[in-house]
PDB file of C-alpha atoms in Angstrom:
ATOM      1  CA  MET A   1       0.000   0.000   0.000  1.00  0.00           C
ATOM      2  CA  VAL A   2       1.262   3.456  -0.945  1.00  0.00           C
ATOM      3  CA  LEU A   3       0.397   5.045   2.404  1.00  0.00           C
ATOM      4  CA  GLY A   4       2.646   2.641   4.280  1.00  0.00           C
ATOM      5  CA  HIS A   5       5.674   3.746   2.262  1.00  0.00           C
ATOM      6  CA  ALA A   6       4.968   7.466   1.944  1.00  0.00           C
ATOM      7  CA  PRO A   7       6.724  10.120   4.060  1.00  0.00           C
ATOM      8  CA  PRO A   8       4.454  11.662   6.739  1.00  0.00           C
ATOM      9  CA  LYS A   9       3.484  14.851   4.835  1.00  0.00           C
ATOM     10  CA  ALA A  10       2.751  12.923   1.662  1.00  0.00           C
ATOM     11  CA  ARG A  11       0.836  10.297   3.641  1.00  0.00           C
ATOM     12  CA  ASP A  12      -1.388  13.026   5.135  1.00  0.00           C
ATOM     13  CA  ALA A  13      -2.047  14.581   1.736  1.00  0.00           C
ATOM     14  CA  ILE A  14      -2.832  11.239   0.082  1.00  0.00           C
ATOM     15  CA  ALA A  15      -5.091  10.027   2.908  1.00  0.00           C
ATOM     16  CA  PHE A  16      -6.908  13.376   2.963  1.00  0.00           C
ATOM     17  CA  ALA A  17      -7.469  13.198  -0.801  1.00  0.00           C
ATOM     18  CA  ILE A  18      -8.817   9.661  -0.518  1.00  0.00           C
ATOM     19  CA  ASP A  19     -11.180  10.556   2.321  1.00  0.00           C
ATOM     20  CA  THR A  20     -12.497  13.814   0.840  1.00  0.00           C
ATOM     21  CA  GLY A  21     -12.360  13.284  -2.908  1.00  0.00           C
ATOM     22  CA  LEU A  22     -11.075  16.835  -3.360  1.00  0.00           C
ATOM     23  CA  ARG A  23      -9.157  17.713  -6.487  1.00  0.00           C
ATOM     24  CA  LYS A  24      -5.489  18.633  -6.026  1.00  0.00           C
ATOM     25  CA  GLU A  25      -5.964  22.400  -6.376  1.00  0.00           C
ATOM     26  CA  GLU A  26      -9.032  22.314  -4.121  1.00  0.00           C
ATOM     27  CA  GLN A  27      -7.135  20.438  -1.439  1.00  0.00           C
ATOM     28  CA  PHE A  28      -4.005  22.572  -1.515  1.00  0.00           C
ATOM     29  CA  SER A  29      -6.066  25.793  -1.616  1.00  0.00           C
ATOM     30  CA  LEU A  30      -7.941  24.914   1.585  1.00  0.00           C
ATOM     31  CA  GLU A  31      -7.613  27.378   4.417  1.00  0.00           C
ATOM     32  CA  LEU A  32      -8.308  26.654   8.053  1.00  0.00           C
ATOM     33  CA  THR A  33     -11.434  28.787   7.833  1.00  0.00           C
ATOM     34  CA  ASP A  34     -12.784  26.356   5.200  1.00  0.00           C
ATOM     35  CA  VAL A  35     -13.003  23.591   7.785  1.00  0.00           C
ATOM     36  CA  ASP A  36     -16.076  23.484  10.007  1.00  0.00           C
ATOM     37  CA  LEU A  37     -15.345  21.081  12.857  1.00  0.00           C
ATOM     38  CA  VAL A  38     -18.756  21.726  14.440  1.00  0.00           C
ATOM     39  CA  ARG A  39     -20.584  20.557  11.313  1.00  0.00           C
ATOM     40  CA  ASN A  40     -17.767  18.113  10.543  1.00  0.00           C
ATOM     41  CA  GLU A  41     -17.384  19.286   6.958  1.00  0.00           C
ATOM     42  CA  ILE A  42     -15.174  21.150   4.530  1.00  0.00           C
ATOM     43  CA  VAL A  43     -16.453  24.098   2.561  1.00  0.00           C
ATOM     44  CA  VAL A  44     -15.016  24.159  -0.948  1.00  0.00           C
ATOM     45  CA  ARG A  45     -15.203  27.820  -1.920  1.00  0.00           C
ATOM     46  CA  ASP A  46     -16.541  28.847  -5.351  1.00  0.00           C
ATOM     47  CA  GLU A  47     -13.192  30.340  -6.367  1.00  0.00           C
ATOM     48  CA  ILE A  48     -11.259  27.104  -5.792  1.00  0.00           C
ATOM     49  CA  ALA A  49     -13.848  24.626  -7.083  1.00  0.00           C
ATOM     50  CA  LYS A  50     -13.136  23.387 -10.603  1.00  0.00           C
ATOM     51  CA  SER A  51     -16.775  24.006 -11.551  1.00  0.00           C
ATOM     52  CA  ARG A  52     -16.712  27.409  -9.782  1.00  0.00           C
ATOM     53  CA  ARG A  53     -19.630  26.124  -7.720  1.00  0.00           C
ATOM     54  CA  GLY A  54     -18.773  25.650  -4.081  1.00  0.00           C
ATOM     55  CA  ARG A  55     -19.874  22.637  -2.138  1.00  0.00           C
ATOM     56  CA  ARG A  56     -19.677  21.013   1.267  1.00  0.00           C
ATOM     57  CA  VAL A  57     -17.769  17.771   1.787  1.00  0.00           C
ATOM     58  CA  PRO A  58     -18.170  15.532   4.845  1.00  0.00           C
ATOM     59  CA  LEU A  59     -15.108  15.227   7.053  1.00  0.00           C
ATOM     60  CA  LEU A  60     -14.426  11.561   7.786  1.00  0.00           C
ATOM     61  CA  PRO A  61     -12.625  10.649  11.040  1.00  0.00           C
ATOM     62  CA  ARG A  62      -9.168  10.163   9.503  1.00  0.00           C
ATOM     63  CA  ALA A  63      -9.420  13.427   7.527  1.00  0.00           C
ATOM     64  CA  ARG A  64     -10.582  15.246  10.648  1.00  0.00           C
ATOM     65  CA  GLU A  65      -7.585  13.937  12.611  1.00  0.00           C
ATOM     66  CA  ILE A  66      -5.288  15.164   9.821  1.00  0.00           C
ATOM     67  CA  VAL A  67      -6.933  18.615   9.909  1.00  0.00           C
ATOM     68  CA  GLU A  68      -6.611  18.867  13.681  1.00  0.00           C
ATOM     69  CA  ARG A  69      -2.952  17.827  13.591  1.00  0.00           C
ATOM     70  CA  LEU A  70      -2.015  20.095  10.684  1.00  0.00           C
ATOM     71  CA  ALA A  71      -3.864  23.066  12.128  1.00  0.00           C
ATOM     72  CA  GLY A  72      -1.944  22.905  15.386  1.00  0.00           C
ATOM     73  CA  ASP A  73      -2.160  26.314  17.001  1.00  0.00           C
ATOM     74  CA  ARG A  74      -2.575  28.224  13.729  1.00  0.00           C
ATOM     75  CA  VAL A  75      -5.802  30.174  13.191  1.00  0.00           C
ATOM     76  CA  GLY A  76      -7.503  32.224  10.501  1.00  0.00           C
ATOM     77  CA  ARG A  77      -7.194  32.228   6.737  1.00  0.00           C
ATOM     78  CA  VAL A  78      -3.972  30.267   6.524  1.00  0.00           C
ATOM     79  CA  PRO A  79      -3.362  27.276   4.244  1.00  0.00           C
ATOM     80  CA  LEU A  80      -4.059  23.869   5.753  1.00  0.00           C
ATOM     81  CA  PHE A  81      -1.348  22.098   3.757  1.00  0.00           C
ATOM     82  CA  VAL A  82       1.965  23.955   3.923  1.00  0.00           C
ATOM     83  CA  THR A  83       5.550  23.231   2.964  1.00  0.00           C
ATOM     84  CA  GLY A  84       8.247  22.953   5.605  1.00  0.00           C
ATOM     85  CA  LYS A  85       9.019  26.613   4.954  1.00  0.00           C
ATOM     86  CA  GLY A  86       5.437  27.759   5.533  1.00  0.00           C
ATOM     87  CA  PRO A  87       3.751  28.626   2.213  1.00  0.00           C
ATOM     88  CA  ARG A  88       1.032  26.470   0.724  1.00  0.00           C
ATOM     89  CA  TYR A  89       1.910  23.760  -1.741  1.00  0.00           C
ATOM     90  CA  SER A  90       1.655  24.892  -5.337  1.00  0.00           C
ATOM     91  CA  PRO A  91       2.900  23.845  -8.765  1.00  0.00           C
ATOM     92  CA  GLU A  92       6.065  25.797  -7.909  1.00  0.00           C
ATOM     93  CA  SER A  93       6.714  23.755  -4.737  1.00  0.00           C
ATOM     94  CA  PRO A  94       9.657  21.480  -5.498  1.00  0.00           C
ATOM     95  CA  THR A  95       8.276  18.471  -3.624  1.00  0.00           C
ATOM     96  CA  LEU A  96       5.612  17.417  -1.193  1.00  0.00           C
ATOM     97  CA  TYR A  97       8.258  16.204   1.216  1.00  0.00           C
ATOM     98  CA  GLU A  98       9.688  19.543   2.452  1.00  0.00           C
TER      99      GLU A  98
END
């Protein structure tokens, strides 16, 4: 299984993608404010949705644990998935492993 061999950051990203079904750009554009832990869902904003129509996606237990761990003590409109240096992952990010 891929997850068993992936580095931790890649494992989180892959597991999150599996559990949410988000497209790559949707996932890596998520901000902490897009996650509603009370309703246990993710809000995909219109501007990041491929169809330009936002939607709500249920947050399964494993994905929720990933969100809680990645969020740490950060708050506000900050990217959920960040490189080791802090900015969000993007096509310009050299790897997912930083």
